[in-house]
């Protein structure tokens, strides 16, 4: 991420003009190119991974300076040494004219342990279900979590020996994991553990993918396409070769707390800005639609050449958007 921050009214207008048509969108909307079978999608994001399914959602905020931030989730499966691994990658999408400086502290906390208990409660297949964290976790739980985050971070930054951004994010992750808010008690079936905290700014923060890296991408799963992408975190679990296990992993909902606070003069924010996003990958596969083209003729798709990685295993989403009928290795 760049060392200074500027955002113009024009950039805000551009983001608003290309807002998402629902809370979470997938390969159909971000225009993933087809895999070799022309039935599944294959979204290769530089050298960071290739994914048959993608999910994109905005970071909710009332701060206009932060408008247009997004979370992108990619999912795939690998089979090696008689073991199946479910792999999720999480990218932060930032408007092209938004440059986060180290004077703006920023953290992300991924609540992985909670995913097993969440659903959007819609009369839809898991592939197409989408919504907000209030839908998946209850508005009282969301409100309690956001308030707790603001209180905790506000306390950290007021200490005489103010912690670094990375230390602030690590403390936030631990303090959240150590105690479950009463308002979130109705969430069961998951664990209030396995949280991952990442500093988005400051020393050692992940950097956005370069233009050179982008040139090797077959798609750029963010809207608008001018936005930058930063690989923030990766998460792996193991499972069996049962279709049910693959479906559960692929369509899992991941809550992500995104926090911004003042780390010095020149900060984007004065008060702590905290929000909770729920992101999941979405079906159907764009390649499975009758109207689908391969994406290579679309200059906005980010696709220059369709290159399939041998280290990633797409899931076949065929005929029906409800099930994964096959997985295969290149």
CSV table of C-alpha atoms in Angstrom, one decimal:
chain,number,residue,atom,x,y,z
A,1,UNK,CA,0.0,0.0,0.0
A,2,UNK,CA,1.2,3.5,-0.7
A,3,UNK,CA,2.7,5.7,1.9
A,4,UNK,CA,0.3,8.6,1.5
A,5,UNK,CA,-3.5,8.8,1.2
A,6,UNK,CA,-5.4,10.8,-1.3
A,7,UNK,CA,-9.0,10.3,-2.4
A,8,UNK,CA,-10.9,12.6,-4.7
A,9,UNK,CA,-14.6,13.2,-5.2
A,10,UNK,CA,-14.2,11.8,-8.7
A,11,UNK,CA,-13.0,8.5,-7.3
A,12,UNK,CA,-15.9,8.3,-4.9
A,13,UNK,CA,-18.3,9.0,-7.7
A,14,UNK,CA,-16.7,6.3,-9.8
A,15,UNK,CA,-17.1,3.7,-7.0
A,16,UNK,CA,-20.7,4.7,-6.4
A,17,UNK,CA,-21.4,4.4,-10.1
A,18,UNK,CA,-20.1,0.9,-10.1
A,19,UNK,CA,-21.7,-0.3,-6.9
A,20,UNK,CA,-22.6,-4.0,-6.5
A,21,UNK,CA,-26.0,-5.3,-7.5
A,22,UNK,CA,-26.3,-7.3,-4.3
A,23,UNK,CA,-24.4,-7.5,-1.0
A,24,UNK,CA,-22.0,-10.3,-2.2
A,25,UNK,CA,-21.3,-11.0,-5.9
A,26,UNK,CA,-19.2,-13.8,-7.6
A,27,UNK,CA,-17.7,-14.9,-10.8
A,28,UNK,CA,-20.7,-13.9,-12.9
A,29,UNK,CA,-20.3,-10.2,-11.9
A,30,UNK,CA,-16.5,-10.0,-11.8
A,31,UNK,CA,-16.2,-11.8,-15.1
A,32,UNK,CA,-14.0,-14.8,-14.3
A,33,UNK,CA,-12.7,-16.6,-17.4
A,34,UNK,CA,-13.6,-20.2,-18.1
A,35,UNK,CA,-11.5,-23.2,-17.1
A,36,UNK,CA,-10.3,-25.6,-19.8
A,37,UNK,CA,-13.6,-27.6,-19.6
A,38,UNK,CA,-15.7,-24.5,-20.4
A,39,UNK,CA,-18.0,-25.5,-17.6
A,40,UNK,CA,-16.1,-24.2,-14.5
A,41,UNK,CA,-14.4,-20.9,-13.8
A,42,UNK,CA,-10.7,-20.3,-13.2
A,43,UNK,CA,-9.7,-17.0,-11.7
A,44,UNK,CA,-5.9,-16.8,-11.5
A,45,UNK,CA,-4.8,-13.8,-9.4
A,46,UNK,CA,-1.1,-13.2,-10.3
A,47,UNK,CA,1.0,-15.9,-8.6
A,48,UNK,CA,-1.2,-15.9,-5.4
A,49,UNK,CA,-3.6,-18.7,-6.5
A,50,UNK,CA,-6.2,-19.9,-9.0
A,51,UNK,CA,-9.8,-20.2,-7.9
A,52,UNK,CA,-13.0,-21.7,-9.4
A,53,UNK,CA,-15.1,-19.6,-7.1
A,54,UNK,CA,-14.9,-16.0,-5.9
A,55,UNK,CA,-16.9,-13.7,-3.6
A,56,UNK,CA,-16.7,-9.9,-3.4
A,57,UNK,CA,-18.4,-7.6,-0.8
A,58,UNK,CA,-18.0,-4.0,0.2
A,59,UNK,CA,-16.6,-2.9,3.6
A,60,UNK,CA,-19.5,-1.0,5.3
A,61,UNK,CA,-18.4,2.4,6.5
A,62,UNK,CA,-19.9,5.8,7.1
A,63,UNK,CA,-16.6,7.4,6.5
A,64,UNK,CA,-16.5,8.8,3.0
A,65,UNK,CA,-12.7,8.6,2.9
A,66,UNK,CA,-12.9,4.8,3.2
A,67,UNK,CA,-15.7,4.4,0.7
A,68,UNK,CA,-15.2,1.6,-1.9
A,69,UNK,CA,-13.1,-0.7,0.1
A,70,UNK,CA,-13.9,-4.4,-0.5
A,71,UNK,CA,-13.1,-7.9,0.7
A,72,UNK,CA,-12.6,-10.6,-1.9
A,73,UNK,CA,-12.5,-14.3,-1.0
A,74,UNK,CA,-11.2,-17.0,-3.3
A,75,UNK,CA,-11.6,-20.8,-2.7
A,76,UNK,CA,-10.1,-23.9,-4.1
A,77,UNK,CA,-9.2,-27.5,-3.2
A,78,UNK,CA,-5.9,-29.4,-3.4
A,79,UNK,CA,-5.4,-33.1,-3.2
A,80,UNK,CA,-2.0,-34.4,-2.2
A,81,UNK,CA,-0.7,-37.4,-0.3
A,82,UNK,CA,-4.2,-38.8,0.1
A,83,UNK,CA,-5.3,-35.6,1.9
A,84,UNK,CA,-7.8,-33.0,0.7
A,85,UNK,CA,-7.2,-29.4,1.7
A,86,UNK,CA,-9.7,-26.6,1.5
A,87,UNK,CA,-8.0,-23.3,0.8
A,88,UNK,CA,-9.4,-19.8,1.2
A,89,UNK,CA,-7.5,-16.6,0.3
A,90,UNK,CA,-8.7,-13.1,1.3
A,91,UNK,CA,-7.8,-9.9,-0.6
A,92,UNK,CA,-8.5,-6.3,0.3
A,93,UNK,CA,-9.7,-4.3,-2.6
A,94,UNK,CA,-8.8,-0.6,-2.5
A,95,UNK,CA,-9.8,2.2,-4.8
A,96,UNK,CA,-7.0,3.3,-7.1
A,97,UNK,CA,-6.8,6.7,-5.6
A,98,UNK,CA,-7.0,5.6,-2.0
A,99,UNK,CA,-3.5,5.3,-0.4
A,100,UNK,CA,-3.4,4.1,3.2
A,101,UNK,CA,-0.6,5.7,5.1
A,102,UNK,CA,1.1,4.4,8.2
A,103,UNK,CA,-0.5,7.3,10.1
A,104,UNK,CA,-3.8,5.5,9.7
A,105,UNK,CA,-3.8,2.3,11.8
A,106,UNK,CA,-5.7,-0.5,10.2
A,107,UNK,CA,-6.5,-4.1,11.2
A,108,UNK,CA,-8.5,-7.0,9.9
A,109,UNK,CA,-9.6,-9.9,12.2
A,110,UNK,CA,-11.0,-13.0,10.5
A,111,UNK,CA,-13.4,-15.0,12.7
A,112,UNK,CA,-12.8,-18.4,11.1
A,113,UNK,CA,-14.1,-20.5,14.0
A,114,UNK,CA,-17.5,-18.9,13.8
A,115,UNK,CA,-18.1,-19.9,10.1
A,116,UNK,CA,-19.4,-23.4,10.8
A,117,UNK,CA,-22.5,-22.0,12.5
A,118,UNK,CA,-23.5,-19.3,10.0
A,119,UNK,CA,-26.0,-19.1,7.2
A,120,UNK,CA,-28.0,-16.4,5.6
A,121,UNK,CA,-31.2,-18.2,6.3
A,122,UNK,CA,-32.6,-17.8,2.8
A,123,UNK,CA,-34.6,-20.2,0.8
A,124,UNK,CA,-31.8,-20.5,-1.7
A,125,UNK,CA,-29.0,-23.0,-2.3
A,126,UNK,CA,-25.8,-22.4,-0.3
A,127,UNK,CA,-24.1,-21.4,-3.6
A,128,UNK,CA,-26.3,-18.4,-4.2
A,129,UNK,CA,-27.2,-17.4,-0.6
A,130,UNK,CA,-25.9,-13.9,0.3
A,131,UNK,CA,-26.6,-11.1,2.7
A,132,UNK,CA,-25.1,-9.1,5.5
A,133,UNK,CA,-23.5,-10.1,8.8
A,134,UNK,CA,-26.8,-9.0,10.5
A,135,UNK,CA,-28.5,-11.7,8.5
A,136,UNK,CA,-26.0,-14.3,9.4
A,137,UNK,CA,-25.1,-13.4,13.0
A,138,UNK,CA,-28.0,-11.2,14.2
A,139,UNK,CA,-27.9,-7.5,14.4
A,140,UNK,CA,-27.4,-7.5,18.2
A,141,UNK,CA,-24.3,-9.6,17.9
A,142,UNK,CA,-22.9,-7.4,15.1
A,143,UNK,CA,-23.6,-4.2,17.1
A,144,UNK,CA,-22.0,-5.7,20.2
A,145,UNK,CA,-18.9,-6.8,18.4
A,146,UNK,CA,-18.4,-3.5,16.6
A,147,UNK,CA,-18.9,-1.6,19.9
A,148,UNK,CA,-16.4,-3.8,21.7
A,149,UNK,CA,-13.8,-3.4,18.9
A,150,UNK,CA,-14.1,0.4,19.1
A,151,UNK,CA,-13.8,0.4,22.9
A,152,UNK,CA,-10.8,-1.9,22.9
A,153,UNK,CA,-8.9,-0.1,20.2
A,154,UNK,CA,-9.7,3.3,21.7
A,155,UNK,CA,-8.2,2.0,24.9
A,156,UNK,CA,-5.0,0.8,23.2
A,157,UNK,CA,-4.3,4.1,21.5
A,158,UNK,CA,-4.8,6.1,24.7
A,159,UNK,CA,-2.1,4.2,26.6
A,160,UNK,CA,1.1,6.1,27.5
A,161,UNK,CA,3.1,3.6,25.7
A,162,UNK,CA,1.1,3.3,22.5
A,163,UNK,CA,1.5,-0.1,20.8
A,164,UNK,CA,2.6,-0.4,17.2
A,165,UNK,CA,-0.1,-1.1,14.6
A,166,UNK,CA,0.9,-4.8,14.4
A,167,UNK,CA,0.8,-5.1,18.2
A,168,UNK,CA,-2.6,-3.4,18.3
A,169,UNK,CA,-4.0,-5.9,15.8
A,170,UNK,CA,-2.6,-8.8,17.6
A,171,UNK,CA,-4.0,-7.6,20.9
A,172,UNK,CA,-7.4,-7.0,19.3
A,173,UNK,CA,-7.5,-10.5,17.9
A,174,UNK,CA,-6.6,-12.1,21.3
A,175,UNK,CA,-9.0,-9.9,23.3
A,176,UNK,CA,-11.9,-10.7,21.0
A,177,UNK,CA,-11.1,-14.4,21.1
A,178,UNK,CA,-10.8,-14.5,24.9
A,179,UNK,CA,-14.4,-13.4,25.5
A,180,UNK,CA,-17.6,-14.0,23.6
A,181,UNK,CA,-20.2,-11.2,23.8
A,182,UNK,CA,-23.5,-12.2,25.4
A,183,UNK,CA,-25.3,-10.9,22.3
A,184,UNK,CA,-23.5,-13.5,20.2
A,185,UNK,CA,-24.4,-16.4,22.5
A,186,UNK,CA,-27.2,-17.6,20.2
A,187,UNK,CA,-24.5,-18.5,17.6
A,188,UNK,CA,-23.7,-22.1,18.1
A,189,UNK,CA,-22.3,-24.9,16.0
A,190,UNK,CA,-19.1,-23.0,15.5
A,191,UNK,CA,-16.2,-22.1,17.8
A,192,UNK,CA,-15.3,-18.7,19.3
A,193,UNK,CA,-11.7,-19.5,18.4
A,194,UNK,CA,-9.4,-19.7,15.4
A,195,UNK,CA,-9.4,-15.9,14.9
A,196,UNK,CA,-6.7,-14.4,12.7
A,197,UNK,CA,-5.6,-10.8,13.1
A,198,UNK,CA,-3.6,-9.0,10.4
A,199,UNK,CA,-2.2,-5.4,10.3
A,200,UNK,CA,-3.2,-3.7,7.1
A,201,UNK,CA,-0.8,-0.8,7.5
A,202,UNK,CA,2.4,-0.2,9.3
A,203,UNK,CA,5.7,-2.0,9.2
A,204,UNK,CA,5.4,-5.5,7.7
A,205,UNK,CA,1.9,-4.9,6.3
A,206,UNK,CA,1.0,-6.8,3.1
A,207,UNK,CA,1.6,-4.9,-0.1
A,208,UNK,CA,-0.8,-4.6,-3.0
A,209,UNK,CA,-0.1,-6.7,-6.1
A,210,UNK,CA,2.1,-4.8,-8.5
A,211,UNK,CA,1.4,-4.1,-12.2
A,212,UNK,CA,4.0,-6.7,-13.1
A,213,UNK,CA,2.2,-9.3,-11.0
A,214,UNK,CA,-1.1,-8.3,-12.4
A,215,UNK,CA,0.1,-9.0,-15.9
A,216,UNK,CA,0.1,-12.7,-15.1
A,217,UNK,CA,-3.5,-12.7,-13.9
A,218,UNK,CA,-6.3,-14.2,-15.9
A,219,UNK,CA,-8.9,-12.1,-14.0
A,220,UNK,CA,-9.1,-9.3,-11.5
A,221,UNK,CA,-12.0,-10.1,-9.2
A,222,UNK,CA,-12.9,-6.6,-8.0
A,223,UNK,CA,-15.3,-3.9,-9.1
A,224,UNK,CA,-14.2,-1.4,-10.5
A,225,UNK,CA,-11.3,-3.1,-12.3
A,226,UNK,CA,-9.1,-0.2,-11.5
A,227,UNK,CA,-9.1,-1.1,-7.8
A,228,UNK,CA,-5.9,-2.6,-6.3
A,229,UNK,CA,-5.8,-6.0,-4.6
A,230,UNK,CA,-3.8,-7.0,-1.7
A,231,UNK,CA,-3.5,-10.6,-0.5
A,232,UNK,CA,-4.1,-10.2,3.3
A,233,UNK,CA,-4.6,-13.7,4.6
A,234,UNK,CA,-4.8,-17.4,3.7
A,235,UNK,CA,-6.7,-20.1,5.6
A,236,UNK,CA,-6.6,-23.9,5.2
A,237,UNK,CA,-8.6,-26.7,6.6
A,238,UNK,CA,-8.5,-30.4,5.8
A,239,UNK,CA,-11.4,-32.7,5.0
A,240,UNK,CA,-12.6,-35.8,3.3
A,241,UNK,CA,-13.4,-36.4,-0.4
A,242,UNK,CA,-17.2,-36.3,0.4
A,243,UNK,CA,-19.2,-33.8,-1.7
A,244,UNK,CA,-20.8,-32.6,1.5
A,245,UNK,CA,-17.5,-31.6,3.0
A,246,UNK,CA,-16.5,-29.7,-0.1
A,247,UNK,CA,-19.8,-27.9,-0.3
A,248,UNK,CA,-19.6,-26.8,3.3
A,249,UNK,CA,-16.1,-25.5,2.9
A,250,UNK,CA,-16.7,-23.8,-0.4
A,251,UNK,CA,-19.8,-21.8,0.6
A,252,UNK,CA,-18.7,-21.1,4.2
A,253,UNK,CA,-19.4,-17.5,5.4
A,254,UNK,CA,-16.3,-15.7,6.9
A,255,UNK,CA,-17.0,-12.7,9.1
A,256,UNK,CA,-14.2,-10.1,8.8
A,257,UNK,CA,-13.8,-7.2,11.3
A,258,UNK,CA,-12.1,-4.2,9.6
A,259,UNK,CA,-10.8,-1.4,11.8
A,260,UNK,CA,-9.2,1.9,11.2
A,261,UNK,CA,-7.9,4.3,13.8
A,262,UNK,CA,-5.6,7.3,14.1
A,263,UNK,CA,-1.9,6.4,14.5
A,264,UNK,CA,-0.7,9.9,14.2
A,265,UNK,CA,-1.0,13.3,12.4
A,266,UNK,CA,-2.3,12.9,8.9
A,267,UNK,CA,-4.6,10.0,9.7
A,268,UNK,CA,-7.7,9.3,7.6
A,269,UNK,CA,-9.8,9.0,10.7
A,270,UNK,CA,-10.1,10.7,14.0
A,271,UNK,CA,-12.3,8.2,15.8
A,272,UNK,CA,-12.1,4.4,15.6
A,273,UNK,CA,-13.9,3.2,12.5
A,274,UNK,CA,-15.0,-0.5,12.9
A,275,UNK,CA,-17.2,-2.6,10.8
A,276,UNK,CA,-18.1,-6.3,10.2
A,277,UNK,CA,-18.3,-7.8,6.7
A,278,UNK,CA,-19.4,-11.3,5.9
A,279,UNK,CA,-17.9,-12.7,2.7
A,280,UNK,CA,-18.4,-16.0,0.9
A,281,UNK,CA,-17.8,-17.4,-2.5
A,282,UNK,CA,-20.8,-17.3,-4.9
A,283,UNK,CA,-22.3,-19.5,-7.5
A,284,UNK,CA,-23.1,-20.2,-10.2
A,285,UNK,CA,-20.0,-20.6,-12.3
A,286,UNK,CA,-20.0,-18.0,-15.0
A,287,UNK,CA,-18.8,-20.6,-17.5
A,288,UNK,CA,-21.9,-22.6,-16.9
A,289,UNK,CA,-24.2,-19.9,-18.2
A,290,UNK,CA,-25.4,-20.1,-21.8
A,291,UNK,CA,-24.4,-16.5,-22.4
A,292,UNK,CA,-20.9,-16.8,-21.1
A,293,UNK,CA,-17.9,-15.9,-23.2
A,294,UNK,CA,-14.4,-16.9,-22.3
A,295,UNK,CA,-13.6,-13.4,-20.9
A,296,UNK,CA,-10.5,-13.0,-23.0
A,297,UNK,CA,-12.1,-10.5,-25.4
A,298,UNK,CA,-13.1,-8.2,-22.5
A,299,UNK,CA,-10.4,-5.7,-21.7
A,300,UNK,CA,-11.9,-5.1,-18.3
A,301,UNK,CA,-11.8,-8.8,-17.2
A,302,UNK,CA,-8.0,-8.6,-16.5
A,303,UNK,CA,-7.6,-11.7,-18.7
A,304,UNK,CA,-4.7,-11.8,-21.1
A,305,UNK,CA,-4.2,-15.5,-21.4
A,306,UNK,CA,-5.8,-18.5,-19.7
A,307,UNK,CA,-3.1,-20.2,-17.6
A,308,UNK,CA,-4.2,-23.0,-15.3
A,309,UNK,CA,-2.0,-23.6,-12.3
A,310,UNK,CA,-1.0,-27.2,-11.6
A,311,UNK,CA,-1.0,-26.5,-7.8
A,312,UNK,CA,-4.6,-25.6,-7.5
A,313,UNK,CA,-7.7,-27.8,-7.9
A,314,UNK,CA,-10.9,-26.3,-9.2
A,315,UNK,CA,-14.3,-27.6,-8.0
A,316,UNK,CA,-16.7,-28.5,-10.8
A,317,UNK,CA,-20.0,-26.6,-10.4
A,318,UNK,CA,-22.1,-28.3,-13.1
A,319,UNK,CA,-25.7,-28.1,-14.2
A,320,UNK,CA,-27.0,-27.2,-10.8
A,321,UNK,CA,-25.6,-24.4,-8.7
A,322,UNK,CA,-26.3,-26.3,-5.5
A,323,UNK,CA,-23.7,-29.0,-5.6
A,324,UNK,CA,-20.1,-29.6,-6.6
A,325,UNK,CA,-20.0,-32.6,-8.9
A,326,UNK,CA,-16.4,-33.0,-9.4
A,327,UNK,CA,-12.9,-31.8,-8.6
A,328,UNK,CA,-9.8,-32.3,-10.6
A,329,UNK,CA,-6.1,-31.6,-10.8
A,330,UNK,CA,-4.1,-29.9,-13.6
